[in-house]
Short mmCIF file of C-alpha atoms in Angstrom, two decimals:
data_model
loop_
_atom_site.label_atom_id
_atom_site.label_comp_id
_atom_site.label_asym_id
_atom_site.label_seq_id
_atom_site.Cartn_x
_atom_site.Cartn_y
_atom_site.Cartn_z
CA UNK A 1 0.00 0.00 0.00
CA UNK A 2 1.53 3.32 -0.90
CA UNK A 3 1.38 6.53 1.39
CA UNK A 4 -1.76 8.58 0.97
CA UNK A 5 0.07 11.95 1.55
CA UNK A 6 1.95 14.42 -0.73
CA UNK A 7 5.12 16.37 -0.53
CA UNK A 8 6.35 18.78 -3.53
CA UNK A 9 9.85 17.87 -3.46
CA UNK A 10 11.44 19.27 -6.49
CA UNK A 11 11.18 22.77 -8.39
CA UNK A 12 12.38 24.11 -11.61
CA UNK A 13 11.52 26.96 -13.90
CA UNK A 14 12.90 28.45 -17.14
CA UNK A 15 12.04 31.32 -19.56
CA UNK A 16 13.21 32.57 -23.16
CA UNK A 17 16.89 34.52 -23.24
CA UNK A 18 14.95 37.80 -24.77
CA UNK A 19 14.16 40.17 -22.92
CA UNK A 20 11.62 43.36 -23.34
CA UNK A 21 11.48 45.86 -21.11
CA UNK A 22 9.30 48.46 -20.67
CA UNK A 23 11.49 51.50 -22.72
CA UNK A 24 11.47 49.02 -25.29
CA UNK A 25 7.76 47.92 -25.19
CA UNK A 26 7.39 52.01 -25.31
CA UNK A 27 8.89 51.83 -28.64
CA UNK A 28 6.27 49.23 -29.95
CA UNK A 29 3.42 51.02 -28.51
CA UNK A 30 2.18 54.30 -27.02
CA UNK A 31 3.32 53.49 -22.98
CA UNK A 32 5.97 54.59 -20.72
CA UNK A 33 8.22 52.95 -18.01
CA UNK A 34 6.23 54.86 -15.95
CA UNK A 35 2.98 54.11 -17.13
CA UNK A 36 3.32 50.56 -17.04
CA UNK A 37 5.37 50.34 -13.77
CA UNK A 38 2.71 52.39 -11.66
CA UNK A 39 0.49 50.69 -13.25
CA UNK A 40 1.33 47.09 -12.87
CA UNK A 41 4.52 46.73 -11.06
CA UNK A 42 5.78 44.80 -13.93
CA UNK A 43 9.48 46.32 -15.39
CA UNK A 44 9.95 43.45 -17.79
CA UNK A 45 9.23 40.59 -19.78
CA UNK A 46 10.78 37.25 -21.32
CA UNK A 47 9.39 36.60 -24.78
CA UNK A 48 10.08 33.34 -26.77
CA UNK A 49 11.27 33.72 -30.33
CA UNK A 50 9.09 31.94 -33.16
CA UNK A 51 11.47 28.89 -32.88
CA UNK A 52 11.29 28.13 -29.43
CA UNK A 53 8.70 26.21 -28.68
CA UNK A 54 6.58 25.65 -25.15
CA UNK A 55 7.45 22.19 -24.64
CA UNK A 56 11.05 23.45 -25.02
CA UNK A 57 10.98 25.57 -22.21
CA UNK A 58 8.76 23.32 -20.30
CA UNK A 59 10.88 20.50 -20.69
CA UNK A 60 13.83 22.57 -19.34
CA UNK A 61 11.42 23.50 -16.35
CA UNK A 62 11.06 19.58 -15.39
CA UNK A 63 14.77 18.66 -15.71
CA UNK A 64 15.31 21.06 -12.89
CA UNK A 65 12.58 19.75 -10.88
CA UNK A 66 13.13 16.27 -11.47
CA UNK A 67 16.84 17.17 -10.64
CA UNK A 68 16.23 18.79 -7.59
CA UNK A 69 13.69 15.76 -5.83
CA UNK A 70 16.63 13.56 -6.88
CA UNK A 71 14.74 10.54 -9.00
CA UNK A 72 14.91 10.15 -12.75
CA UNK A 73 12.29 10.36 -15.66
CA UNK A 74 11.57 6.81 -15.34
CA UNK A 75 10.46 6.73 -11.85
CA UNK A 76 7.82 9.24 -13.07
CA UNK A 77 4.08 7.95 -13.33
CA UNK A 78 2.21 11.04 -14.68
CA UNK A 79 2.55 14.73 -15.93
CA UNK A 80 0.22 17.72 -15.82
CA UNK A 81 0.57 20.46 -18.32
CA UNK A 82 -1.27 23.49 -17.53
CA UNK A 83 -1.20 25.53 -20.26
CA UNK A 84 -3.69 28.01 -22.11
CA UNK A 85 -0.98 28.30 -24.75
CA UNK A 86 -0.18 24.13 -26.21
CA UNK A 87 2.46 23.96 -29.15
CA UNK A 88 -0.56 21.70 -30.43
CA UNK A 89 -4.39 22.09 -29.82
CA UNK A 90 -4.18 18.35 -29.05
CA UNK A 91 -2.15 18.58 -26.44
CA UNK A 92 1.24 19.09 -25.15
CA UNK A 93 2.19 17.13 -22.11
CA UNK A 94 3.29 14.05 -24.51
CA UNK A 95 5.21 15.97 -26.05
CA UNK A 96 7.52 16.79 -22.84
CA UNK A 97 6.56 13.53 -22.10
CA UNK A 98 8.68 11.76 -25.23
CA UNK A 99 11.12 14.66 -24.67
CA UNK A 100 12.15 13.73 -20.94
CA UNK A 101 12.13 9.80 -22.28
CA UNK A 102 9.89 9.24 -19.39
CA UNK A 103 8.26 5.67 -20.72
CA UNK A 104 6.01 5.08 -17.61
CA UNK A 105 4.09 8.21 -17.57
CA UNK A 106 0.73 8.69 -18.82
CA UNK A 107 0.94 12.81 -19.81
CA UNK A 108 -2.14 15.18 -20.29
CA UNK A 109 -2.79 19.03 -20.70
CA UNK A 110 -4.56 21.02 -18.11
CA UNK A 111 -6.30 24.30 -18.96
CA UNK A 112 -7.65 26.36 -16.08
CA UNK A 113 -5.96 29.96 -17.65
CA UNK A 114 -3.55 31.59 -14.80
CA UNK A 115 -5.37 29.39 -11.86
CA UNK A 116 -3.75 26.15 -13.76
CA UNK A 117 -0.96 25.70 -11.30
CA UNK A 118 -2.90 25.23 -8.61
CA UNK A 119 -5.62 23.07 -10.11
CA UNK A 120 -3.04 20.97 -11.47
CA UNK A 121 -1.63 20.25 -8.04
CA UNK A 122 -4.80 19.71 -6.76
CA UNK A 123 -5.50 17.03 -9.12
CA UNK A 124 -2.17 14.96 -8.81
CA UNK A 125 -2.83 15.20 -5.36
CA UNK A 126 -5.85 12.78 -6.01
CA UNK A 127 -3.76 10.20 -7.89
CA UNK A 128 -1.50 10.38 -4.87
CA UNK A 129 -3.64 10.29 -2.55
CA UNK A 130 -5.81 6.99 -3.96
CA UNK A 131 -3.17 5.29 -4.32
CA UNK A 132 -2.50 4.77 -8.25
CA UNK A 133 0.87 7.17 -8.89
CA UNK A 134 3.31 8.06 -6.95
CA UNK A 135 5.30 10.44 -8.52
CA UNK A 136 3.50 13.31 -10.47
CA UNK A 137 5.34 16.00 -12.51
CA UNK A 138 3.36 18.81 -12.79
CA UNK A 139 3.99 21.77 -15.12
CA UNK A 140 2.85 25.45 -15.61
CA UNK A 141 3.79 26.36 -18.92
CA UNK A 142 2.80 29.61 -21.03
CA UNK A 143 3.04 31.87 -24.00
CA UNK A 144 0.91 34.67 -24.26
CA UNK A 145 2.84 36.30 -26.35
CA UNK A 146 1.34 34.35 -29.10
CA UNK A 147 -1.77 35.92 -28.43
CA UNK A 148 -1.27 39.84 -27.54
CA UNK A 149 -2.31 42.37 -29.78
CA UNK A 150 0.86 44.16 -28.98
CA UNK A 151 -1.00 47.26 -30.09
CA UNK A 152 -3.09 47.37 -27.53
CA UNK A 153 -0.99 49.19 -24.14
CA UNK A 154 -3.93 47.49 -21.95
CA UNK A 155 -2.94 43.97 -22.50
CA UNK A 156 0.66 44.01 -24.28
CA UNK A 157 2.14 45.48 -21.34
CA UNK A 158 1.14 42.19 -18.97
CA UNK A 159 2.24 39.23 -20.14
CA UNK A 160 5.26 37.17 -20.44
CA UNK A 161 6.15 33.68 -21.41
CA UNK A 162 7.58 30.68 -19.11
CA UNK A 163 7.48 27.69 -17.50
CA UNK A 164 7.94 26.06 -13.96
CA UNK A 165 7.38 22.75 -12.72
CA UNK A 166 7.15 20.65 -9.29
CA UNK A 167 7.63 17.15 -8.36
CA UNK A 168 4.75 15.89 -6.53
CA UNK A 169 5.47 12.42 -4.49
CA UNK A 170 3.87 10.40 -2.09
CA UNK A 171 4.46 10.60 1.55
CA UNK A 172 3.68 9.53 5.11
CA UNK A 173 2.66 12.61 6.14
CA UNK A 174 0.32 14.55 3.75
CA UNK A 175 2.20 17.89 3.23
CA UNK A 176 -1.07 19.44 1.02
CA UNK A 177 -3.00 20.80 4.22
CA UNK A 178 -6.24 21.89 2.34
CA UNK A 179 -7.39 23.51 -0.76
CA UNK A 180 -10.78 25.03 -2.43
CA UNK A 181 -11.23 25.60 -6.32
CA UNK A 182 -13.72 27.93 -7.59
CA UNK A 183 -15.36 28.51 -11.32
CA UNK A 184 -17.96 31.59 -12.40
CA UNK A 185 -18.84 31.11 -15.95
CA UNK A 186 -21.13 33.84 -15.49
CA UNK A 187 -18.18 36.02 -15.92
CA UNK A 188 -16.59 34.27 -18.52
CA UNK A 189 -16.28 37.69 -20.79
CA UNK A 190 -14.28 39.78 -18.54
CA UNK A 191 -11.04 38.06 -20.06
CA UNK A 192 -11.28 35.85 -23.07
CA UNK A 193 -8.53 34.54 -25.43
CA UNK A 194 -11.33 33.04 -28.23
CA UNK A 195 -12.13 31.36 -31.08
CA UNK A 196 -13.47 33.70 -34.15
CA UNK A 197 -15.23 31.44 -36.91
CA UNK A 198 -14.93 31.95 -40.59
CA UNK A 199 -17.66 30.47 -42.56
CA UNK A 200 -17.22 28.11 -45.31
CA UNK A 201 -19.94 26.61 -47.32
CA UNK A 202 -18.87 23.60 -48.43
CA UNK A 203 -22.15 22.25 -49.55
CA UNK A 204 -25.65 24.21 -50.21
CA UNK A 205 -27.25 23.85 -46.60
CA UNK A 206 -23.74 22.87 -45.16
CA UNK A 207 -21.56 25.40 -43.81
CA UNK A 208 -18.33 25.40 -40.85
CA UNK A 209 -16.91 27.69 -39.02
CA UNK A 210 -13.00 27.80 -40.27
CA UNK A 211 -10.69 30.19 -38.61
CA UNK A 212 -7.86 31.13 -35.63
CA UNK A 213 -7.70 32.57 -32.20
CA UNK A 214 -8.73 36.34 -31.67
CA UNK A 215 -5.99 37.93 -29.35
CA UNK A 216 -6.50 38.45 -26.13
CA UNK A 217 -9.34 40.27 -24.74
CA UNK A 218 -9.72 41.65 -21.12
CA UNK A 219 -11.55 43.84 -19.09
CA UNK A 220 -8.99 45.41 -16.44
CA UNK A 221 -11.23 46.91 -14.05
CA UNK A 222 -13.55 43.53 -13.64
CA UNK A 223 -10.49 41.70 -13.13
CA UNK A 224 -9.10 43.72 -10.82
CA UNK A 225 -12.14 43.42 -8.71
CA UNK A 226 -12.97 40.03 -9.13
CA UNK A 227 -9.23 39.08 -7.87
CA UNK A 228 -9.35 41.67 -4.81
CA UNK A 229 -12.44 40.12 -3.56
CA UNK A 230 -12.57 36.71 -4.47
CA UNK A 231 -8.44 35.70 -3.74
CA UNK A 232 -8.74 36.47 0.19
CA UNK A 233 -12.23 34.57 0.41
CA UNK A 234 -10.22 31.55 -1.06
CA UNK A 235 -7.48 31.45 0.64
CA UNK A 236 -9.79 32.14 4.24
CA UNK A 237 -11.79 28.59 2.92
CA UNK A 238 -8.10 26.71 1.91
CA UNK A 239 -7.08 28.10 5.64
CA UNK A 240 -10.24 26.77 7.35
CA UNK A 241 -9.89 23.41 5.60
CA UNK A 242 -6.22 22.99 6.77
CA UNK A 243 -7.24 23.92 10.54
CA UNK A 244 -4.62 27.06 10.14
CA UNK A 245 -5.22 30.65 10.79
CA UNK A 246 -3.42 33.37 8.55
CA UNK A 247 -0.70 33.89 10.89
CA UNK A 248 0.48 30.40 10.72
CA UNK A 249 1.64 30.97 6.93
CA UNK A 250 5.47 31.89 6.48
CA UNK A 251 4.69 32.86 2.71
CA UNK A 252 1.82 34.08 0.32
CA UNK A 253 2.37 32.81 -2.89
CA UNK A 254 -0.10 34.34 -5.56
CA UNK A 255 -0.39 34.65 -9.37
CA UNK A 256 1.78 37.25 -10.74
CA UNK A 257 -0.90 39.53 -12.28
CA UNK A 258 -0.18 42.86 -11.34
CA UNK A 259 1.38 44.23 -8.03
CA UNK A 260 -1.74 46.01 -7.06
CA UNK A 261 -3.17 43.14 -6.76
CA UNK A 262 -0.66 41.28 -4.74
CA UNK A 263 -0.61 44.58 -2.64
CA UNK A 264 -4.70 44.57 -2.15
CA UNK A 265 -4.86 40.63 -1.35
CA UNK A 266 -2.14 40.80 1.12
CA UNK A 267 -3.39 43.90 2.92
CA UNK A 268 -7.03 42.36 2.74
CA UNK A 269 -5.53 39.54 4.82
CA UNK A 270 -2.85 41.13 7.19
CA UNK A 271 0.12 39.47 5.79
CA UNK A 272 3.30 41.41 6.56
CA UNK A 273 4.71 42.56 3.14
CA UNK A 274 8.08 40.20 3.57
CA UNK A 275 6.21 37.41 3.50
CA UNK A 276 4.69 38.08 0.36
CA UNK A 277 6.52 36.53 -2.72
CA UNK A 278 6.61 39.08 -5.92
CA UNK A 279 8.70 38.03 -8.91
CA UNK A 280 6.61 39.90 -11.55
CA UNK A 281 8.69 42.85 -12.10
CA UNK A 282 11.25 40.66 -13.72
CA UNK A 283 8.42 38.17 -15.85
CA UNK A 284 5.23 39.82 -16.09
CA UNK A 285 2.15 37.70 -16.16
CA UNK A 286 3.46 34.66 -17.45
CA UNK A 287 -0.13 32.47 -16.56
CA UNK A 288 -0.20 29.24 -15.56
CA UNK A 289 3.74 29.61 -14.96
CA UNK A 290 3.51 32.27 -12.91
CA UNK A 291 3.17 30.52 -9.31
CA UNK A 292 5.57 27.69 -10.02
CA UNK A 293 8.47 29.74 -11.31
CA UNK A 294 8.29 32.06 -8.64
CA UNK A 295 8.30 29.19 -5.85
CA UNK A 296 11.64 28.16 -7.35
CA UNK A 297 12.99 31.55 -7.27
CA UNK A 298 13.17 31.31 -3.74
CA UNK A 299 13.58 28.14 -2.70
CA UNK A 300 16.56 27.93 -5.01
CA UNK A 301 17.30 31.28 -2.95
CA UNK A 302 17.29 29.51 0.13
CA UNK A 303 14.76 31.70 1.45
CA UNK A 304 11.89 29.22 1.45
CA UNK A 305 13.02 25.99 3.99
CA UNK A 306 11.65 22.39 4.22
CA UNK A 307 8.17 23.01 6.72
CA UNK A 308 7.31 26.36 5.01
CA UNK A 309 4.01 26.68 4.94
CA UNK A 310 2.89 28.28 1.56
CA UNK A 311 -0.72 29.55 1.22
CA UNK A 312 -0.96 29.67 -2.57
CA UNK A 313 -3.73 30.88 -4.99
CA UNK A 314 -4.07 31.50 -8.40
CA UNK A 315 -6.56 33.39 -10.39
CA UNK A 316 -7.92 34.16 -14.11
CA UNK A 317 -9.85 33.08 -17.14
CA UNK A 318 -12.76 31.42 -17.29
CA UNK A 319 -13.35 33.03 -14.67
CA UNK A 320 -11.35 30.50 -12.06
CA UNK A 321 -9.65 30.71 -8.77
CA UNK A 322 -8.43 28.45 -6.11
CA UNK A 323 -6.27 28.36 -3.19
CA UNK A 324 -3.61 25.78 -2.03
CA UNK A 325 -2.07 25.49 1.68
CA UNK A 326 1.26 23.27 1.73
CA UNK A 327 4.23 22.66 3.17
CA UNK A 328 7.38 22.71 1.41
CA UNK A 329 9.42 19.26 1.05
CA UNK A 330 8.73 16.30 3.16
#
């Protein structure tokens, strides 16, 4: 019988060698260092190059992890990608999958927008914690700059591209202390990255809708509010379910969206300001990525240690949010 708990026990990130910053973005379109930096908190970007793919820097992302937990491809029995962004509408994950040469695992994609990280790890959790894997590599991978309009200052100025992965493993003692997920279709059109159709009649009676992706789409303001209210009420439910008040946390992890909103979440909840983690100056929004490669920022920093307790929560698209309470390592 394997252990029914979970401990994260590896992390690894990577991003594309170009960078962007915001006097060059200024030279693309109408926006300032100033502007953007007030605005956002961001200063700048990573953006991949049309020959780098995601499962590139994904794949780069997992060798570090898989490194760092100290097993080997082989001994892995499933990967998560959560991505908005796939090389292939298909899928991605077996991809990475064939890349790493890890035979055993079973790979899928994941797409919950910038809250992917932490549904993904709420999902291997399950596997773990029925008993049918054991070791779970789990990947936030994205790309937005695929999809900007990068004439439009109130989008192009957010995001970045990356990727950052965690080994997941079973444990004795369960190291995922509670979690809640949330979903509000009803809002679905305050940020949208969507299909646009382009008839074709290919028979009298018998048309389909050909066509790409429309760039991305987003209502600032909505967000903004939808994040300030609804991130504290998730992480308050993810706290209740692991028996842990707010002051028991050592670090609030969220998605790197915009500083004003890490600001507004941690001051909603009383959490001292050097216990919040903030990498987003240097990436941007970079999605699904977002939480995972700032987690191995700092533990590769030394400043996170094994018994950390992380209250984590992610936010976006769709609309979707969710909140994870762990402990770092076994």
């Amino acid at each position: 019988m394997l252990p029914s708990g979970i401990a994260i026990t590896g992390s690894g990130s990577a991003a594309p060698k170009t960078v962007l910053d915001n006097a060059g973005l200024s030279q693309v379109v109408e926006t300032s260092d100033e502007w953007i930096a007030t605005r956002t908190g961001i200063r700048e970007r990573k953006l991949a190059s049309p020959q780098v793919s995601l499962a590139a820097i994904a794949t780069e992302a997992a060798q570090n992890a898989i490194a760092m937990a100290g097993i080997t491809t082989a001994d892995l029995d499933l990967i998560i990608l959560a991505t908005s962004t796939p090389d292939d509408l298909f899928g991605t994950a077996s991809k990475i999958q064939a890349e790493l040469g890890a035979t055993k695992a079973v790979a899928f994609d994941l797409t919950a927008a910038c809250s992917g990280f932490v549904f993904g790890l709420v999902t291997a959790a399950q596997f773990i914690r029925t008993g049918v894997y054991k070791n779970v590599l789990l990947i936030g991978a994205d790309m937005l700059s695929r999809w900007v309009d990068w004439s439009d200052r109130r989008t192009c100025v957010l995001f970045g591209d990356g990727a950052g992965a965690v080994v997941i493993q079973a444990n004795e003692s369960d190291r995922l202390l509670g979690f809640e997920i949330c979903s509000d279709g009803t809002q679905n059109s305050s940020l949208n990255l969507s299909y646009q159709p382009r008839p074709q009649e290919l028979l009298p009676g018998v048309t389909v809708g050909l066509g790409s992706y429309q760039p991305v789409t987003m209502n600032g303001q909505e967000v903004y509010r939808f994040a300030v209210k609804r991130v504290p009420e998730v992480i308050e439910k993810a706290l209740y379910r692991s028996e842990l008040s707010i002051d028991r946390i050592d670090w609030l992890l969220l998605h790197q969206a915009n500083q004003r909103i890490l600001d507004a979440v941690s001051q909603r909840l009383k959490v001292p300001a050097e216990k919040v983690i903030s990498n987003l100056a240097r990436y941007g929004n970079t999605s699904a990525a977002s939480i995972p490669i700032a987690l191995d920022e700092v533990v590769r920093q030394g400043q996170i240690k094994p018994g950390d307790v992380i209250a984590a929560s992610g936010f976006g698209a769709g609309l979707t949010w969710g909140a994870a309470i762990f402990q770092w390592g076994r």
